[in-house]
Short mmCIF file of N, CA, C and O in Angstrom, two decimals:
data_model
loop_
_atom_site.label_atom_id
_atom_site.label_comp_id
_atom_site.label_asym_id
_atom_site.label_seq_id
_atom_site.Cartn_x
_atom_site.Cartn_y
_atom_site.Cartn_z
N UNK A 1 213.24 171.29 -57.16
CA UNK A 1 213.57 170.04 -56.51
C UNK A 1 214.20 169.12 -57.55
O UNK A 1 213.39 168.39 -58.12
N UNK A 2 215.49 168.99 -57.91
CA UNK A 2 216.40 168.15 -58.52
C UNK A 2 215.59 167.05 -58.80
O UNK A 2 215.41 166.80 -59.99
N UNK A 3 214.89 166.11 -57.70
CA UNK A 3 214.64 164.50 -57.93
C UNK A 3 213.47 164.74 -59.38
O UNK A 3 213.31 163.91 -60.28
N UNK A 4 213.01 165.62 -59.31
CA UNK A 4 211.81 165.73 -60.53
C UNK A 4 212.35 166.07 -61.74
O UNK A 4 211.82 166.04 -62.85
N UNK A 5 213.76 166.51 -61.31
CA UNK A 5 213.87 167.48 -62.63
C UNK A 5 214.45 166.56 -64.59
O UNK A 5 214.85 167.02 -65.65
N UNK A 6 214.20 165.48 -64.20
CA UNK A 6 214.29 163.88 -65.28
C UNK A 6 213.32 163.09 -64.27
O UNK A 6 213.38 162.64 -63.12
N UNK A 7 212.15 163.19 -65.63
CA UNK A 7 212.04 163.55 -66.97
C UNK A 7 211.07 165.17 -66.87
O UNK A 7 211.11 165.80 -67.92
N UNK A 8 210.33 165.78 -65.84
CA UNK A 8 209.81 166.53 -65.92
C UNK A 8 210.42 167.64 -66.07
O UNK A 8 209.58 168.53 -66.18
N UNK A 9 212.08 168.26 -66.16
CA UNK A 9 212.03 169.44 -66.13
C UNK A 9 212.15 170.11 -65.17
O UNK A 9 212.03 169.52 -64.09
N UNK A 10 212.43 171.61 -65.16
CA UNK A 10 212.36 172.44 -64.22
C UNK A 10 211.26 173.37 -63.78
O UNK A 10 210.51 173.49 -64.75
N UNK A 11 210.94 173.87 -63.07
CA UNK A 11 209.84 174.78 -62.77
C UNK A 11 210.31 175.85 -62.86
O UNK A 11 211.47 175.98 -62.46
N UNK A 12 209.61 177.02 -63.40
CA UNK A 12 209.56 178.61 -63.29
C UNK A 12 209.16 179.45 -62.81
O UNK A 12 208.16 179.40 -63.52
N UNK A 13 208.95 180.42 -62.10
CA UNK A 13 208.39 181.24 -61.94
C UNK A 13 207.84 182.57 -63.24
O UNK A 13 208.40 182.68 -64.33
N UNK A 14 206.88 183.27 -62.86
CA UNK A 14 206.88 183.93 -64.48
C UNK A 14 208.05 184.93 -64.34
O UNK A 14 208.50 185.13 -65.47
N UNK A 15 208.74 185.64 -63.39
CA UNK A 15 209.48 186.74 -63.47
C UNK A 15 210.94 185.85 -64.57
O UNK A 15 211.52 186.29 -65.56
N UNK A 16 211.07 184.70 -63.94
CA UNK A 16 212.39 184.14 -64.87
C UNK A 16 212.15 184.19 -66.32
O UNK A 16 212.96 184.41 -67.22
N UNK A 17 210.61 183.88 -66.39
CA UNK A 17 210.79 183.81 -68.17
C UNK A 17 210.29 185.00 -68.61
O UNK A 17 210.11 185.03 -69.83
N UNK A 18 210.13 185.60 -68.24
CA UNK A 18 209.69 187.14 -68.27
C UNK A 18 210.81 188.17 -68.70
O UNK A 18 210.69 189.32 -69.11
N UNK A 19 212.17 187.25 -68.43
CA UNK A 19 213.27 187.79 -68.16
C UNK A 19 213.91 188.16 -69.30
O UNK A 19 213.95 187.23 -70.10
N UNK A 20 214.75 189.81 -69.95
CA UNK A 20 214.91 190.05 -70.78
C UNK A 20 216.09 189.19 -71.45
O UNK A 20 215.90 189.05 -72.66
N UNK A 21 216.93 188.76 -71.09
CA UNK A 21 217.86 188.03 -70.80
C UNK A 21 217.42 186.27 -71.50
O UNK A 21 218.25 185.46 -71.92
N UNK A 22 216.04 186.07 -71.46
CA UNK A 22 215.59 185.39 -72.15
C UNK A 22 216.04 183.51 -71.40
O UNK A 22 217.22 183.21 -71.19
N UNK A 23 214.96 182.59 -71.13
CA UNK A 23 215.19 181.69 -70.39
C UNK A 23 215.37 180.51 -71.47
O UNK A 23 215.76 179.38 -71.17
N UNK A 24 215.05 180.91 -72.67
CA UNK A 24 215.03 179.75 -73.52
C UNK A 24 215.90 180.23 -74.61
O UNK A 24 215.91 181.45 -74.80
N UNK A 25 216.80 179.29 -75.53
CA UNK A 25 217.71 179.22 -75.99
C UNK A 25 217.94 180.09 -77.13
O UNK A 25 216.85 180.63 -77.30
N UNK A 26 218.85 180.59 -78.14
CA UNK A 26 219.02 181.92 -78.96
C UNK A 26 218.27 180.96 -80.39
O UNK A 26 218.65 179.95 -80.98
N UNK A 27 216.88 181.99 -80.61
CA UNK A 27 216.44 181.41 -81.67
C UNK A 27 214.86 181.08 -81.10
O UNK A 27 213.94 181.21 -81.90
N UNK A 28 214.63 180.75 -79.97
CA UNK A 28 213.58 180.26 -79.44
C UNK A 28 212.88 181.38 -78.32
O UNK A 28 213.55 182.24 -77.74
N UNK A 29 211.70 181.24 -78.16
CA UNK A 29 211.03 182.18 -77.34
C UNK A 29 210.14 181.34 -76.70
O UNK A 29 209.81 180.26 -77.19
N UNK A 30 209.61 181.85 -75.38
CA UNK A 30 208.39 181.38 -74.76
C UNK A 30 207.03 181.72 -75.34
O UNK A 30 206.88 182.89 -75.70
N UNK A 31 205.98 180.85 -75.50
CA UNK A 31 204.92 181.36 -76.91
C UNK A 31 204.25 182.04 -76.21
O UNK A 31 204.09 181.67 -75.05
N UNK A 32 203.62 183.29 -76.68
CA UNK A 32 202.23 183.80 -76.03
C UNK A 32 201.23 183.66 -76.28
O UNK A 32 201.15 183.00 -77.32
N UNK A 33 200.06 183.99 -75.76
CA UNK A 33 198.49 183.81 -75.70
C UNK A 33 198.17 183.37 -77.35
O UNK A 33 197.23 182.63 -77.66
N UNK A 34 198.86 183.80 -78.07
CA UNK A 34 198.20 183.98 -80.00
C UNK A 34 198.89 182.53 -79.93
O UNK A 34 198.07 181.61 -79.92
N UNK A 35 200.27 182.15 -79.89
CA UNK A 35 200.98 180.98 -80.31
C UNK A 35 199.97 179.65 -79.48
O UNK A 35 199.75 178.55 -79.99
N UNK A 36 199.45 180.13 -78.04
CA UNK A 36 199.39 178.78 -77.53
C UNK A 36 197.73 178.86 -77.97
O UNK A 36 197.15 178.07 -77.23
N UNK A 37 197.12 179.27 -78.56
CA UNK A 37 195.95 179.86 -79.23
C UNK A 37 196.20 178.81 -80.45
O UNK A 37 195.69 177.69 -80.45
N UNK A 38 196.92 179.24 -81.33
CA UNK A 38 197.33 178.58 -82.62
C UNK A 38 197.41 177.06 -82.68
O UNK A 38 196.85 176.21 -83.38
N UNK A 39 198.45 177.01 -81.52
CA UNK A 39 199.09 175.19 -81.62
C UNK A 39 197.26 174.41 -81.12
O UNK A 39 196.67 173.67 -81.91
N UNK A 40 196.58 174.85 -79.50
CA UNK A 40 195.31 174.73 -79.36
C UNK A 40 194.65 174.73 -80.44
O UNK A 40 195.15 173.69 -80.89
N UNK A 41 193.71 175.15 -81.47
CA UNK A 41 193.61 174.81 -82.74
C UNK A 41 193.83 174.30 -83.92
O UNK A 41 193.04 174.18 -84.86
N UNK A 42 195.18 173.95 -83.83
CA UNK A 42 195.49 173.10 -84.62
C UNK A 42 195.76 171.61 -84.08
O UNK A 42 195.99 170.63 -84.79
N UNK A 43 195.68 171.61 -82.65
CA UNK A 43 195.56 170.12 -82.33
C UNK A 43 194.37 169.70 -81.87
O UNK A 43 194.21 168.95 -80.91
N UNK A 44 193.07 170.45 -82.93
CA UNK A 44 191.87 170.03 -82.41
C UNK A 44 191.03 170.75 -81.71
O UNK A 44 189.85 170.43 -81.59
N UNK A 45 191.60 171.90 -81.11
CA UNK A 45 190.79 172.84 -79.83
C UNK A 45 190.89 172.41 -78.04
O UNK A 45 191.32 171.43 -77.44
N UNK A 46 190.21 173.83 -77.60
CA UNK A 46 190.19 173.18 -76.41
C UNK A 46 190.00 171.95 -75.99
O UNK A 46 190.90 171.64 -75.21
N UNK A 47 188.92 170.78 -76.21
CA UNK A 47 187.80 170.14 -76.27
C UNK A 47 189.52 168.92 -76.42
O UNK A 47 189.76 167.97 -75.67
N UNK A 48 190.05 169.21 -77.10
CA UNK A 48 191.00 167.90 -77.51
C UNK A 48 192.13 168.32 -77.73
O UNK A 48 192.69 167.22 -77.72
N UNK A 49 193.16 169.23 -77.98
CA UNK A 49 194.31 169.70 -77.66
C UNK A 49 195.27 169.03 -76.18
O UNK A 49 196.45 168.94 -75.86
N UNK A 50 194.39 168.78 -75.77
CA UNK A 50 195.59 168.47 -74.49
C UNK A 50 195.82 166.76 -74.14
O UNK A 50 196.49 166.33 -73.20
N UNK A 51 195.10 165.92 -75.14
CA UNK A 51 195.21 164.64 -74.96
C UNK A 51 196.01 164.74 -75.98
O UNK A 51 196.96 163.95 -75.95
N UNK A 52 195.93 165.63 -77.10
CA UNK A 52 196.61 165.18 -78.43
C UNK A 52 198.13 165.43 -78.26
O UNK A 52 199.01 165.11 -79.06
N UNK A 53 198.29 166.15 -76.93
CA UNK A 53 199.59 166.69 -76.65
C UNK A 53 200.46 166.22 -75.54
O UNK A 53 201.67 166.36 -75.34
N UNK A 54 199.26 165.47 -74.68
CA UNK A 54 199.97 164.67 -73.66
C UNK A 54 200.77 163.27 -73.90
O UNK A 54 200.40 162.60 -74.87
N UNK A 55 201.94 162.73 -73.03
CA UNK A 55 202.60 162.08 -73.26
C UNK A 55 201.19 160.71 -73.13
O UNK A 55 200.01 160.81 -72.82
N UNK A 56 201.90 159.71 -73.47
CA UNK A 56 200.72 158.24 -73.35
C UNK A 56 200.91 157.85 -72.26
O UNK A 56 201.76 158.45 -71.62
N UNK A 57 200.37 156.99 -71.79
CA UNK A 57 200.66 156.03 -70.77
C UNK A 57 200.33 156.20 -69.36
O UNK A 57 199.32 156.81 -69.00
N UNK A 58 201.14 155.68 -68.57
CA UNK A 58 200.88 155.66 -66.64
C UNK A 58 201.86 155.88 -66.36
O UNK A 58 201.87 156.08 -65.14
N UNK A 59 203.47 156.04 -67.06
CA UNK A 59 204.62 155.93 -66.38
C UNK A 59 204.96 157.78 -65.73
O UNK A 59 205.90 158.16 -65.03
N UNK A 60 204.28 158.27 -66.07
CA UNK A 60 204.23 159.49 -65.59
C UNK A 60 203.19 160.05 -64.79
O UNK A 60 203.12 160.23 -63.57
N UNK A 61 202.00 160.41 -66.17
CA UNK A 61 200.46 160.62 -65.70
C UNK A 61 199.51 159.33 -64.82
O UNK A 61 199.50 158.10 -64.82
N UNK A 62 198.79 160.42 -64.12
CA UNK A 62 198.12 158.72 -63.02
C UNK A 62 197.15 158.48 -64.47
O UNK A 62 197.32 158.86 -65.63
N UNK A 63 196.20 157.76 -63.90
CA UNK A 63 195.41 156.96 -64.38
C UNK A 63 194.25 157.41 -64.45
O UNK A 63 194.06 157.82 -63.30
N UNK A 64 192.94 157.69 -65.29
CA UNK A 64 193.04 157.06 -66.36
C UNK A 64 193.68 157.93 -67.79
O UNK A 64 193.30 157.55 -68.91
N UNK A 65 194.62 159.05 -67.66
CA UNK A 65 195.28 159.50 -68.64
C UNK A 65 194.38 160.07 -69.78
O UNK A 65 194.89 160.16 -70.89
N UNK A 66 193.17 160.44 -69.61
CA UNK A 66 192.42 160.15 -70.77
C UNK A 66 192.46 160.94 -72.22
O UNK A 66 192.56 162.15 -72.40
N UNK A 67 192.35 159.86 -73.21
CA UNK A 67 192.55 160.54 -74.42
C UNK A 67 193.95 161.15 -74.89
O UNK A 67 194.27 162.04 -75.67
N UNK A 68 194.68 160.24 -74.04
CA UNK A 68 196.33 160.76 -74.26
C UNK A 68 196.13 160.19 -75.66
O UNK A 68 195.30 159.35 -76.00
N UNK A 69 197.18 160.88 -76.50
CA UNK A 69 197.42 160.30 -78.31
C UNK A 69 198.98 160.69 -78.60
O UNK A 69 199.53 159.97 -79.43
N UNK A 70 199.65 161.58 -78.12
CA UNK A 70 200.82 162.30 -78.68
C UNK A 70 201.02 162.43 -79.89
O UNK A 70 202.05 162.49 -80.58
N UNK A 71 199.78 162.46 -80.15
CA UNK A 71 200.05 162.62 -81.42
C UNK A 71 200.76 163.33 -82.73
O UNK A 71 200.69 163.10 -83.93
N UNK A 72 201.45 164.25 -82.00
CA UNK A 72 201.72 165.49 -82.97
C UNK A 72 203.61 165.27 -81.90
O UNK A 72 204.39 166.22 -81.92
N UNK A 73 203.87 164.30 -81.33
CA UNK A 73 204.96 164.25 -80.43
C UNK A 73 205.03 165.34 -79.71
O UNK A 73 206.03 165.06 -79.04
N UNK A 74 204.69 166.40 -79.34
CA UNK A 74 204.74 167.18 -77.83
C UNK A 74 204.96 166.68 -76.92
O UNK A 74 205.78 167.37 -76.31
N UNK A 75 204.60 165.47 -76.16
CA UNK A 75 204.79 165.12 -75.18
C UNK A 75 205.01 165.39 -74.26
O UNK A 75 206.11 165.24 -73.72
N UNK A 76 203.95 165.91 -73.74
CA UNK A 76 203.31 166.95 -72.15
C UNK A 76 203.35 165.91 -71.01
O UNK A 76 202.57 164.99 -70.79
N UNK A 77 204.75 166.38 -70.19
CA UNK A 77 204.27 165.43 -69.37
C UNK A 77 203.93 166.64 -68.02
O UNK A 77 204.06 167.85 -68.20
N UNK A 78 203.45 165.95 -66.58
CA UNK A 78 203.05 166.21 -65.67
C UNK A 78 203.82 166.91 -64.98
O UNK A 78 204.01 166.18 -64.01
N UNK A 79 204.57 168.11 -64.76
CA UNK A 79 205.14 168.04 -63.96
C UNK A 79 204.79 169.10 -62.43
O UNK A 79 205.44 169.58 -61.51
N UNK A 80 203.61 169.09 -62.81
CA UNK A 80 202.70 169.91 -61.68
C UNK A 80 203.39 171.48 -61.43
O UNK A 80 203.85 172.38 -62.12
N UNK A 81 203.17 171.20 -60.07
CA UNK A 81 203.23 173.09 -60.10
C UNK A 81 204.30 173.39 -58.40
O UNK A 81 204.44 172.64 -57.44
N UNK A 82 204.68 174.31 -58.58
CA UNK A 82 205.62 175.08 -57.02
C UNK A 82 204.78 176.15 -56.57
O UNK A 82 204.77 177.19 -57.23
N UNK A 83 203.92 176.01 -55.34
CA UNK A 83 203.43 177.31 -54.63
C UNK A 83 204.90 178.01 -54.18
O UNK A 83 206.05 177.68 -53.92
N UNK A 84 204.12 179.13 -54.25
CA UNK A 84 205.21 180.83 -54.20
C UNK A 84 205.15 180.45 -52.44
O UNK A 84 206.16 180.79 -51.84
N UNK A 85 204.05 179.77 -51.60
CA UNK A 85 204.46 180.85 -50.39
C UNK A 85 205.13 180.82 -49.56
O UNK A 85 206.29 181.17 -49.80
N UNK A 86 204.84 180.47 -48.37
CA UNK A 86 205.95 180.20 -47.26
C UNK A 86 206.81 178.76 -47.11
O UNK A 86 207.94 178.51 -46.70
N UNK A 87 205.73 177.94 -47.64
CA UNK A 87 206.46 176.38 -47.36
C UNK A 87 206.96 176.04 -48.56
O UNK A 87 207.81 175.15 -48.55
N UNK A 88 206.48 176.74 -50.14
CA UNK A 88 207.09 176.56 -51.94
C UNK A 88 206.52 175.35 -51.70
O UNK A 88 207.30 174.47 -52.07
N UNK A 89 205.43 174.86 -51.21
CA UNK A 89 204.75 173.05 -52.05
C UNK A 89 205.03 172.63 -52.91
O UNK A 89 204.36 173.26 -53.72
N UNK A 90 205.69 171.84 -53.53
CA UNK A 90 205.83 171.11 -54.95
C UNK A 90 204.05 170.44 -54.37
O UNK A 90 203.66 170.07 -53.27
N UNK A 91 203.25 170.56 -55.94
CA UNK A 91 202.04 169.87 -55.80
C UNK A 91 201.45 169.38 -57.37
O UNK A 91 201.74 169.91 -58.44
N UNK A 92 200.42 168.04 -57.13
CA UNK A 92 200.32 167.64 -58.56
C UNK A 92 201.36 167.71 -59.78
O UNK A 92 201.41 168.35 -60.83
N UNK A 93 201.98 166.97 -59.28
CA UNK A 93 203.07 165.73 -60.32
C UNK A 93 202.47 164.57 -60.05
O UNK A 93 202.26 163.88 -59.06
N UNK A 94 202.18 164.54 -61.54
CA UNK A 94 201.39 163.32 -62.34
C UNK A 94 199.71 163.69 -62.47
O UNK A 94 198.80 162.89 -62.72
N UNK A 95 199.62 164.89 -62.27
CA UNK A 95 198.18 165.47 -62.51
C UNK A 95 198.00 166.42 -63.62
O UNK A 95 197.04 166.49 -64.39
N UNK A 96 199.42 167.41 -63.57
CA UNK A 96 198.56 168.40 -64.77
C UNK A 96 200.09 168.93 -64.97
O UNK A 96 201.02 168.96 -64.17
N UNK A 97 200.02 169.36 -66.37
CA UNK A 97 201.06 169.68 -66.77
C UNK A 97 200.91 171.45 -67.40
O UNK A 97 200.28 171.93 -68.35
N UNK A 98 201.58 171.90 -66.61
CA UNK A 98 200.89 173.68 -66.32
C UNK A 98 202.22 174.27 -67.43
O UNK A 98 203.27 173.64 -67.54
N UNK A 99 201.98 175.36 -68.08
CA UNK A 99 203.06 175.49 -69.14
C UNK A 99 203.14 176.75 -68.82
O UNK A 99 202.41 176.74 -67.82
N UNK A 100 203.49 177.84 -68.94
CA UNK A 100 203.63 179.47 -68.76
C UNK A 100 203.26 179.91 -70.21
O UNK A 100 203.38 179.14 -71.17
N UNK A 101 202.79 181.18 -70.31
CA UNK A 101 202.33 182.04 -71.85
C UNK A 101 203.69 182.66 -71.22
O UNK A 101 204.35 182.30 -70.24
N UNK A 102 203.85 183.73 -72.17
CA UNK A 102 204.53 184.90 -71.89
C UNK A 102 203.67 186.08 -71.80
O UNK A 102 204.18 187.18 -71.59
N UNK A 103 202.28 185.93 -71.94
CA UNK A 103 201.63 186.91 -71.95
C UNK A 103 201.27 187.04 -70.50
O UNK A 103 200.89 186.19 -69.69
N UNK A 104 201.51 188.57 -70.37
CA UNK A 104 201.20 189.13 -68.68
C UNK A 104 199.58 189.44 -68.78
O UNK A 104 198.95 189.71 -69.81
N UNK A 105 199.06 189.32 -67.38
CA UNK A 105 197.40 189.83 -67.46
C UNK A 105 197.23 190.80 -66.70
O UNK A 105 196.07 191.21 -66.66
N UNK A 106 198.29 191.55 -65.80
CA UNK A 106 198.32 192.82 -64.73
C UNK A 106 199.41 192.57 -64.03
O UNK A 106 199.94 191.46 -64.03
N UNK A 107 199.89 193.67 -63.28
CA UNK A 107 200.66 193.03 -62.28
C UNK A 107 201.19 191.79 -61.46
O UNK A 107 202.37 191.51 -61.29
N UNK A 108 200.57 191.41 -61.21
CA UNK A 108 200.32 190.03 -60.35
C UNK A 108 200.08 188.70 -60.75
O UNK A 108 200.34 187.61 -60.23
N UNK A 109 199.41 189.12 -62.01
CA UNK A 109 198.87 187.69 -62.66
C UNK A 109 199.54 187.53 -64.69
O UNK A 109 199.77 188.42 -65.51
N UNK A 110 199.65 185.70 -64.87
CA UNK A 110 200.02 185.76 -66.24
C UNK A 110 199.32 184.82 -66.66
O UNK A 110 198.54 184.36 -65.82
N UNK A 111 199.30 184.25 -67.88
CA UNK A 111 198.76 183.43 -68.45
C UNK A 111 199.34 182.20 -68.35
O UNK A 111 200.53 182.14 -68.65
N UNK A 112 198.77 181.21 -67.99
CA UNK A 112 199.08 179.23 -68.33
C UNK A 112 197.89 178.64 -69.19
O UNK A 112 196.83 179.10 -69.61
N UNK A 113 198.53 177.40 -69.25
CA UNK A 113 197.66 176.76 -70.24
C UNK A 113 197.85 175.41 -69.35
O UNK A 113 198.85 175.46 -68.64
N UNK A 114 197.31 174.58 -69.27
CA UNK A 114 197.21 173.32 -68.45
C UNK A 114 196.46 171.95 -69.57
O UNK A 114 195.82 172.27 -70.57
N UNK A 115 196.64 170.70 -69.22
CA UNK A 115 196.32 169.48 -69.73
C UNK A 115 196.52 168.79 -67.95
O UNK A 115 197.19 169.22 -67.02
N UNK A 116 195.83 167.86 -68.03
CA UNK A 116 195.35 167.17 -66.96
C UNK A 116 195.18 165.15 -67.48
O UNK A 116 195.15 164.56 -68.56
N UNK A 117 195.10 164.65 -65.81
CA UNK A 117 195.18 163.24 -66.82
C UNK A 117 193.84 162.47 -66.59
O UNK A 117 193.81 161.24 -66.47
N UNK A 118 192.31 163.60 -66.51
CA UNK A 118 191.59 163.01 -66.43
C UNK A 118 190.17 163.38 -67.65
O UNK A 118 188.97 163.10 -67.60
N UNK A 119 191.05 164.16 -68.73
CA UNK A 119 190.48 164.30 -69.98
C UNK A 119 191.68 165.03 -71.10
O UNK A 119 192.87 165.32 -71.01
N UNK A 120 190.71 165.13 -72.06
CA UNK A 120 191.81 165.35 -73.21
C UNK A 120 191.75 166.88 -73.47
O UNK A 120 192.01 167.28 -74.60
N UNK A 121 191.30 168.01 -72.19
CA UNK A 121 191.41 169.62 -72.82
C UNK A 121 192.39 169.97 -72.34
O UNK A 121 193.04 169.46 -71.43
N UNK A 122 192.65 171.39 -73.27
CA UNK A 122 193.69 171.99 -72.85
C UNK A 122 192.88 173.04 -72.45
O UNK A 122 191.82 173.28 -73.03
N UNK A 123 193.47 174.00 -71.07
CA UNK A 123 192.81 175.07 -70.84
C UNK A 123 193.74 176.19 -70.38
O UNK A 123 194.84 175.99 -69.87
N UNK A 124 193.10 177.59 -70.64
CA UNK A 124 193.56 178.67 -69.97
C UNK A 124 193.85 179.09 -68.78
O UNK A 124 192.82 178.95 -68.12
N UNK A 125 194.78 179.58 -68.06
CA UNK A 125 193.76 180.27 -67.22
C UNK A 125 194.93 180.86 -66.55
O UNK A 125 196.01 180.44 -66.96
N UNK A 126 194.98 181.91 -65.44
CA UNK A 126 195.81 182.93 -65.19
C UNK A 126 196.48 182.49 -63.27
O UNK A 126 195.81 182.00 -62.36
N UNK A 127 197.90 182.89 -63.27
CA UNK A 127 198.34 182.41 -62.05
C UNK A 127 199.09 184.15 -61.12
O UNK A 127 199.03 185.33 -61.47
N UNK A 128 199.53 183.67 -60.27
CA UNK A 128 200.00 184.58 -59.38
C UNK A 128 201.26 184.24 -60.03
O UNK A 128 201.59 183.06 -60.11
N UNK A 129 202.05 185.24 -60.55
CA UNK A 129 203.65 185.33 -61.05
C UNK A 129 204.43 184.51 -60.36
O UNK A 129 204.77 183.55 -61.05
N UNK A 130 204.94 184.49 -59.06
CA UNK A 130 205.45 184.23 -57.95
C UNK A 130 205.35 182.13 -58.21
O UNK A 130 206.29 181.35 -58.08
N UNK A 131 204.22 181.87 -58.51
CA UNK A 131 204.36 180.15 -58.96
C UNK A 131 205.06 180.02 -59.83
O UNK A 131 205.57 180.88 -60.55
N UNK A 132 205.22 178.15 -59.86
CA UNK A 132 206.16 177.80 -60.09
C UNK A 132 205.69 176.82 -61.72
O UNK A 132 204.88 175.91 -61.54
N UNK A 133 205.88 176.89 -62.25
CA UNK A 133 205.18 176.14 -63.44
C UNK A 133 206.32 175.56 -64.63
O UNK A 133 207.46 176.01 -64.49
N UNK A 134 206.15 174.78 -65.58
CA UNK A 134 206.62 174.51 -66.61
C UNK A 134 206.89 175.26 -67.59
O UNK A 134 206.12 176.20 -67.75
N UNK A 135 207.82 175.14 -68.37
CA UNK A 135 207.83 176.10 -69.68
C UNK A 135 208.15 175.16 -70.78
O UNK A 135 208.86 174.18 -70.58
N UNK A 136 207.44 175.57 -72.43
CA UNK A 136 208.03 175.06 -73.23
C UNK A 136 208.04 175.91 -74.59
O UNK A 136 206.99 176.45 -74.93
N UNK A 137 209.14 176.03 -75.35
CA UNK A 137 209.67 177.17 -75.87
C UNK A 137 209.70 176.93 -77.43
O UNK A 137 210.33 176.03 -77.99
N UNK A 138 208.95 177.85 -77.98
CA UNK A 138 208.80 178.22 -79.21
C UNK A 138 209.84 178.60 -80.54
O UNK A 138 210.22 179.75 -80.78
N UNK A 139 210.13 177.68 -81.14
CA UNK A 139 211.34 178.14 -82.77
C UNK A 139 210.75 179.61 -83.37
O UNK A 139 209.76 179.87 -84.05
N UNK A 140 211.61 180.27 -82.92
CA UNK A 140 211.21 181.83 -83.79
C UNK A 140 211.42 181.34 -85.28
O UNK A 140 211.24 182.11 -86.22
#
């Protein structure tokens, strides 16, 4: 959906970034499970990684944003998520900012990592390929 796509970006599905052909620019890769493992630890851990990475403020994320810092400039913003099914929902923009791994977990399912604007974690956790999510891409 164009109207989202400034300042949030585009949405993915995992097959696009999955794609050998490569969705992110020559030099750069989509990070996997170890990379988004790494940056998570070094901005503190689960527990605080995802405030330290979220953008500040209300002009994006609702309220109360918590523990936003940007500190490290990442600046995660919200740009929620696209259901795969019959109607493609655009849902939660301005709630959680869902990122893609490149790491696959079976057929059907891959890895995301999420930040939310009602604490400061970052978390794991695995989607149906077919959604629609954020990507942000790693300097080889």
């Amino acid at each position: 959906n164009s109207q989202y796509e400034c300042p949030y970006g585009k949405l993915y599905n995992w097959y696009t970034v999955a794609d050998p052909r490569n969705v992110c620019p020559t030099g750069w890769h989509l990070p996997t499970n170890n990379d988004w493992f790494t940056l998570i630890n070094l901005m503190g851990g689960t527990s605080l990684a995802g405030g330290n990475l979220k953008n500040m403020g209300y002009q994006y994320w609702l309220a109360p944003n918590e523990f936003a810092t940007n500190e490290y400039g990442f600046s995660g913003l919200p740009g929620g998520s696209r259901d795969y099914g019959p109607t493609g929902i655009f849902s939660l923009l301005g709630n959680y900012c869902f990122l893609w791994s490149s790491s696959e977990n079976n057929l059907t399912t891959a890895s995301f990592y999420n930040f939310n604007y009602y604490d400061g974690t970052a978390n794991q956790s695995n989607s149906l390929k077919q959604n629609g999510f954020s990507i942000r891409c790693l300097r080889d």
